[in-house]
XYZ file of C-alpha atoms in Angstrom:
397
model
C -0.080 -0.004 -0.024
C 2.858 2.504 0.879
C 4.327 1.773 -2.494
C 1.094 2.584 -4.238
C 0.964 6.090 -2.401
C 4.600 6.528 -3.256
C 4.004 5.942 -6.840
C 1.119 8.488 -6.986
C 3.338 10.953 -5.190
C 6.012 10.460 -7.981
C 3.369 11.112 -10.625
C 2.350 14.364 -9.160
C 5.947 15.528 -8.841
C 6.646 14.608 -12.268
C 3.697 16.774 -13.521
C 4.314 20.525 -12.762
C 1.936 21.826 -10.368
C 1.171 24.719 -12.442
C -0.064 22.604 -15.385
C -2.473 20.720 -13.109
C -3.797 24.039 -11.747
C -4.210 25.339 -15.197
C -6.228 22.332 -16.233
C -8.505 22.512 -13.325
C -9.359 26.215 -14.076
C -9.382 25.756 -17.862
C -12.132 22.913 -17.962
C -15.601 24.406 -17.379
C -17.877 22.434 -15.101
C -20.916 22.547 -17.452
C -20.514 22.652 -21.175
C -23.205 23.275 -23.753
C -21.157 23.347 -26.885
C -20.001 21.230 -29.727
C -17.275 18.824 -28.755
C -15.082 20.717 -31.130
C -14.758 23.194 -28.093
C -12.056 20.875 -26.720
C -10.010 20.223 -29.951
C -7.468 22.890 -29.387
C -6.918 22.229 -25.644
C -3.587 20.554 -24.638
C -4.558 17.897 -22.410
C -2.631 14.753 -22.373
C -5.754 12.589 -22.568
C -9.480 13.160 -22.851
C -11.471 10.035 -22.793
C -15.262 10.457 -23.989
C -18.096 8.096 -23.218
C -21.473 8.520 -24.764
C -23.930 8.282 -21.993
C -27.200 9.098 -23.937
C -28.017 10.445 -27.523
C -27.786 13.942 -26.034
C -24.871 13.703 -23.640
C -21.236 12.655 -23.625
C -19.258 12.045 -20.507
C -15.656 13.350 -20.713
C -12.796 12.431 -18.313
C -9.467 14.548 -18.536
C -6.084 13.112 -17.577
C -2.579 14.382 -16.976
C 0.061 11.795 -16.653
C -2.619 9.182 -16.512
C -4.064 10.656 -13.576
C -7.847 11.507 -13.938
C -8.258 15.249 -13.053
C -11.810 16.174 -13.895
C -15.127 14.582 -15.309
C -17.899 16.704 -16.903
C -21.039 16.170 -18.947
C -20.980 17.780 -22.405
C -24.026 18.295 -24.383
C -23.990 16.863 -27.988
C -25.147 19.942 -29.738
C -24.598 21.413 -33.318
C -24.389 24.972 -34.348
C -27.703 26.460 -35.777
C -27.900 26.992 -39.534
C -29.963 29.611 -41.449
C -30.306 30.694 -44.959
C -28.596 34.110 -45.631
C -31.055 36.743 -47.065
C -30.000 39.765 -49.206
C -33.309 40.190 -50.796
C -34.716 43.849 -51.106
C -38.113 44.067 -49.690
C -41.064 46.488 -49.209
C -42.602 46.706 -45.658
C -45.884 47.720 -44.552
C -46.883 48.008 -40.903
C -50.328 48.515 -39.579
C -50.182 50.082 -36.199
C -52.445 49.218 -33.263
C -55.054 51.931 -33.304
C -54.154 55.211 -35.361
C -51.163 57.451 -34.896
C -51.615 61.198 -34.437
C -49.020 62.879 -36.858
C -50.462 66.390 -36.712
C -53.027 69.098 -35.926
C -55.094 71.244 -38.238
C -57.109 74.286 -37.415
C -60.838 74.358 -38.183
C -62.792 77.288 -39.486
C -65.510 77.285 -37.091
C -66.469 78.710 -33.634
C -62.810 77.873 -32.542
C -60.014 78.316 -34.979
C -57.683 75.942 -32.874
C -57.799 72.182 -33.155
C -60.417 70.551 -30.835
C -57.997 67.617 -30.458
C -54.996 69.873 -29.455
C -57.246 71.620 -26.881
C -58.124 68.097 -25.479
C -54.327 67.552 -25.059
C -54.012 64.807 -27.702
C -50.396 65.065 -28.942
C -48.412 64.200 -31.875
C -47.198 60.600 -31.465
C -50.238 59.538 -29.439
C -52.018 56.260 -30.536
C -55.814 56.450 -30.420
C -57.044 53.133 -29.344
C -60.718 53.786 -28.967
C -63.474 56.441 -29.361
C -66.802 56.102 -27.383
C -65.643 52.602 -26.409
C -65.300 51.600 -30.127
C -61.942 50.144 -30.971
C -60.244 52.021 -33.637
C -58.620 49.828 -36.406
C -58.749 52.208 -39.293
C -58.809 55.909 -39.911
C -61.849 55.618 -42.132
C -63.910 54.563 -38.912
C -63.488 57.984 -37.152
C -65.418 60.331 -39.370
C -68.740 58.273 -38.596
C -67.946 58.362 -34.832
C -67.336 62.174 -35.091
C -70.610 62.809 -37.041
C -72.662 60.598 -34.673
C -71.332 62.500 -31.516
C -71.815 65.956 -33.133
C -75.518 65.048 -34.047
C -76.226 64.294 -30.409
C -74.136 67.376 -29.257
C -71.840 65.235 -27.201
C -68.166 65.063 -26.561
C -66.169 62.000 -27.745
C -64.492 59.833 -25.231
C -60.995 59.016 -26.339
C -58.693 56.522 -25.058
C -55.051 56.815 -26.252
C -51.767 55.521 -25.508
C -48.843 57.588 -24.826
C -45.290 56.529 -23.892
C -46.699 53.056 -23.007
C -49.525 54.399 -20.739
C -53.269 54.560 -21.581
C -54.789 58.031 -21.025
C -58.488 59.117 -21.352
C -59.800 62.536 -22.584
C -62.821 64.214 -24.234
C -62.797 66.060 -27.328
C -65.671 68.089 -28.831
C -66.376 67.983 -32.610
C -66.420 71.404 -34.324
C -67.926 71.976 -37.691
C -65.573 72.848 -40.471
C -67.378 75.494 -42.437
C -65.158 75.168 -45.564
C -65.799 71.418 -45.781
C -69.286 71.601 -44.199
C -68.522 68.719 -41.781
C -67.667 68.072 -38.099
C -63.978 67.270 -37.340
C -61.635 67.186 -34.478
C -58.642 68.723 -36.095
C -56.120 65.861 -36.515
C -53.859 64.391 -38.982
C -53.687 60.612 -38.531
C -52.291 57.383 -40.048
C -52.347 53.857 -39.321
C -49.628 52.365 -41.699
C -45.946 52.807 -42.208
C -44.158 51.597 -45.195
C -40.473 51.524 -46.432
C -37.867 49.290 -47.910
C -35.099 47.144 -46.282
C -33.101 43.776 -46.711
C -33.936 40.290 -45.367
C -31.143 38.966 -43.166
C -31.878 35.409 -42.874
C -34.595 32.695 -42.703
C -34.953 29.326 -41.034
C -35.852 26.629 -43.595
C -37.434 24.540 -40.932
C -39.719 26.953 -39.216
C -39.767 29.594 -42.022
C -39.228 32.209 -39.550
C -37.152 35.204 -40.731
C -35.402 38.422 -39.483
C -34.894 41.650 -41.427
C -33.454 45.210 -40.953
C -31.471 44.636 -37.747
C -33.153 47.694 -36.222
C -36.547 49.089 -35.324
C -38.932 50.813 -37.708
C -39.892 54.181 -36.573
C -42.741 56.168 -37.773
C -41.507 58.982 -40.135
C -43.833 61.791 -38.653
C -43.202 60.873 -34.899
C -39.868 59.155 -35.045
C -41.232 56.646 -32.493
C -41.285 52.833 -32.941
C -44.436 51.524 -34.736
C -46.553 49.674 -32.424
C -47.788 47.074 -35.022
C -51.100 45.434 -35.162
C -50.322 43.531 -38.372
C -47.802 43.805 -41.279
C -46.424 42.147 -44.380
C -43.456 42.203 -46.578
C -43.194 41.946 -50.296
C -40.248 41.821 -52.864
C -39.131 45.129 -54.020
C -37.352 46.276 -57.186
C -34.236 48.666 -56.788
C -34.502 51.130 -59.519
C -31.722 53.591 -58.728
C -29.259 54.524 -56.081
C -28.871 57.909 -54.487
C -25.111 57.994 -53.648
C -23.931 58.842 -50.017
C -21.590 61.633 -49.309
C -20.274 63.119 -46.152
C -23.006 64.291 -44.096
C -25.634 63.207 -46.493
C -26.612 59.602 -46.286
C -27.527 57.965 -49.625
C -30.484 55.731 -50.171
C -31.832 52.911 -52.377
C -34.791 53.817 -54.632
C -37.230 50.849 -54.856
C -40.638 50.186 -56.221
C -43.151 47.709 -54.591
C -46.864 47.250 -54.414
C -48.720 45.820 -51.344
C -51.125 44.185 -53.984
C -48.077 41.920 -54.863
C -48.201 38.336 -53.423
C -47.277 38.587 -49.799
C -43.790 37.455 -49.013
C -44.469 37.017 -45.339
C -46.046 38.616 -42.338
C -44.559 40.949 -39.590
C -45.427 40.056 -36.060
C -42.511 41.845 -34.227
C -40.992 45.321 -34.453
C -38.087 45.390 -32.214
C -34.684 47.245 -31.717
C -33.142 44.307 -33.464
C -35.295 44.280 -36.524
C -38.612 42.903 -37.781
C -39.543 39.380 -37.607
C -42.300 37.060 -38.871
C -42.951 33.987 -40.959
C -42.433 33.549 -44.627
C -44.632 32.084 -47.277
C -43.083 29.570 -49.625
C -42.222 32.150 -52.173
C -38.759 32.860 -50.777
C -37.678 29.346 -49.886
C -34.621 29.067 -52.321
C -32.308 26.339 -52.789
C -29.487 28.518 -51.225
C -27.372 26.385 -48.735
C -27.905 27.184 -45.051
C -24.857 28.614 -43.305
C -23.674 28.295 -39.691
C -24.112 31.125 -37.464
C -21.010 32.761 -35.644
C -20.889 33.637 -31.993
C -19.689 37.231 -31.224
C -16.279 35.818 -29.790
C -15.561 34.110 -33.234
C -15.819 37.372 -35.145
C -12.444 38.473 -36.477
C -10.921 41.855 -37.520
C -10.377 41.534 -41.393
C -12.210 40.600 -44.558
C -15.767 39.730 -44.742
C -18.711 40.263 -47.197
C -22.286 41.664 -47.250
C -25.088 40.378 -49.467
C -27.374 42.926 -50.701
C -29.328 44.359 -53.848
C -28.196 47.518 -55.837
C -29.880 46.757 -59.118
C -33.368 45.242 -59.642
C -33.551 42.282 -57.440
C -30.182 40.600 -57.961
C -28.531 39.735 -54.828
C -24.787 40.453 -54.930
C -21.759 39.983 -52.663
C -19.591 43.024 -51.860
C -16.300 43.072 -49.828
C -16.217 44.681 -46.351
C -13.663 44.828 -43.693
C -14.704 44.127 -40.058
C -12.975 46.727 -37.919
C -14.235 45.885 -34.443
C -16.705 43.429 -32.948
C -17.835 43.781 -29.351
C -17.992 40.739 -27.213
C -21.508 41.548 -25.874
C -22.611 39.405 -22.956
C -26.053 40.864 -23.204
C -28.253 41.878 -26.043
C -27.222 45.276 -27.530
C -27.203 46.925 -30.920
C -24.183 48.256 -33.006
C -21.940 45.430 -31.865
C -20.007 45.320 -35.111
C -18.160 48.158 -36.799
C -17.513 47.554 -40.602
C -16.056 49.346 -43.715
C -17.018 49.027 -47.213
C -14.082 48.077 -49.243
C -15.524 46.834 -52.572
C -14.662 49.320 -55.285
C -17.782 48.746 -57.345
C -20.038 49.021 -54.355
C -18.125 52.442 -53.345
C -18.506 53.654 -56.947
C -22.339 52.942 -57.102
C -23.456 53.837 -53.578
C -20.572 55.678 -51.880
C -20.733 52.944 -49.214
C -23.683 52.108 -46.859
C -27.008 53.557 -47.891
C -30.512 53.401 -46.480
C -32.175 50.414 -47.675
C -29.220 48.163 -47.047
C -30.322 47.727 -43.465
C -30.583 43.846 -42.916
C -28.013 42.948 -45.505
C -26.327 39.895 -44.038
C -22.569 39.920 -43.212
C -20.744 36.792 -43.941
C -17.216 35.902 -42.561
C -15.383 32.569 -42.944
C -18.458 30.898 -44.318
C -20.752 31.929 -41.284
C -23.263 34.490 -40.855
C -22.107 37.005 -38.262
C -24.627 39.804 -38.318
C -26.448 42.380 -40.332
C -25.741 45.896 -41.548
C -27.836 48.340 -39.552
C -26.524 51.937 -39.543
C -24.350 54.234 -41.693
C -21.834 56.715 -40.209
C -23.282 60.221 -41.440
C -19.729 61.669 -41.538
C -18.204 58.580 -43.383
C -20.782 56.855 -45.493
C -17.999 54.041 -46.317
C -18.456 52.779 -42.728
C -21.298 51.792 -40.336
C -22.582 49.471 -37.643
C -23.911 46.009 -37.628
C -25.801 43.867 -35.130
C -24.663 40.349 -33.985
C -26.570 37.602 -35.647
C -27.154 35.832 -32.150
C -29.337 38.666 -30.870
C -31.562 38.610 -34.282
C -31.973 34.712 -33.754
C -33.070 35.296 -30.115
C -35.751 37.941 -31.220
C -36.837 35.338 -33.720
C -37.139 32.790 -31.105
C -34.582 30.689 -32.645
C -31.879 29.003 -30.611
C -28.243 29.287 -31.440
C -27.617 25.457 -30.878
C -29.567 22.396 -31.799
C -29.527 19.047 -30.248
C -28.043 16.378 -32.382
C -30.667 13.718 -33.678
C -30.262 10.416 -31.989
C -28.840 7.675 -34.107
């Protein structure tokens, strides 16, 4: 027995203490990653035993002495199909959005709604307990209240809080009808680029940033939305201090490409119809810590509906432990793209960024003072917004 302990002591003396310590600190207790994680580690021996279709037991040795045992999940990296398509977007807001006031030529020349403290950016949810889904519903409610000489009970949302007020209709003599003095809208539209879609669930992500209402500069609180393919007709080239933009045409009477169910700081999300389900091979996604400074490419459309690949350089990638925007800084290096657009332009938002055969993120913003450069968002945050996991369990054999 003494000989056994003496032999063990010799083994430990033969192994530098620092190396044993480093192995203990280097091996995590719980691993949820592909087993490739350990391929570059300098352990003398790592013995793996498959304990179930979903888990592998790993025992690490140094000088034949077992140091640590862990359970590693058998998982593969999520694959999605890169986008690049130019799309037209239409978002229907919940209720109608106040975008301005107008004065009435009646007993009171000011706007009745303004007097009732209804402000630009407010969302009108209901009038006289009737939910408002369309602007065209409002004139009828106004006329009915005016006929009874009653105020209209208005419920609106402002900065996330519901507010109640009353507004009295006033007759506009020029138009010979009762009004409340508001300009309103319940739809916002624009163009952008699809970043990815999941061929299994048909979920997609686009833009990489929120859609704000042009009149209020506030995020559109969507009730419904849809996307269609758009056709890029021309490019307004960007210059220092003046961002460029894609000019594109689309019609909401076209076949719907997909719906929009979420408008978030990380883009718009929904489910595609079969129209876009192309034969393009899915690509692995990249984690933030895997992004490297150096060459990459973006996929986008600058003419008609042809997706093209253009060279960019990754200048910086933040190792963001929590969801945040603008995690990537990139610079356009492609001569043809620079000649055509001046760099990053409006309408490129959502263009997928590819590096080393993996999707790393999406273009989101341009630097106003340097249109050749801009920001991107990490793909992992977009997948999380789409409720897609970054990893998938391996199928059991």
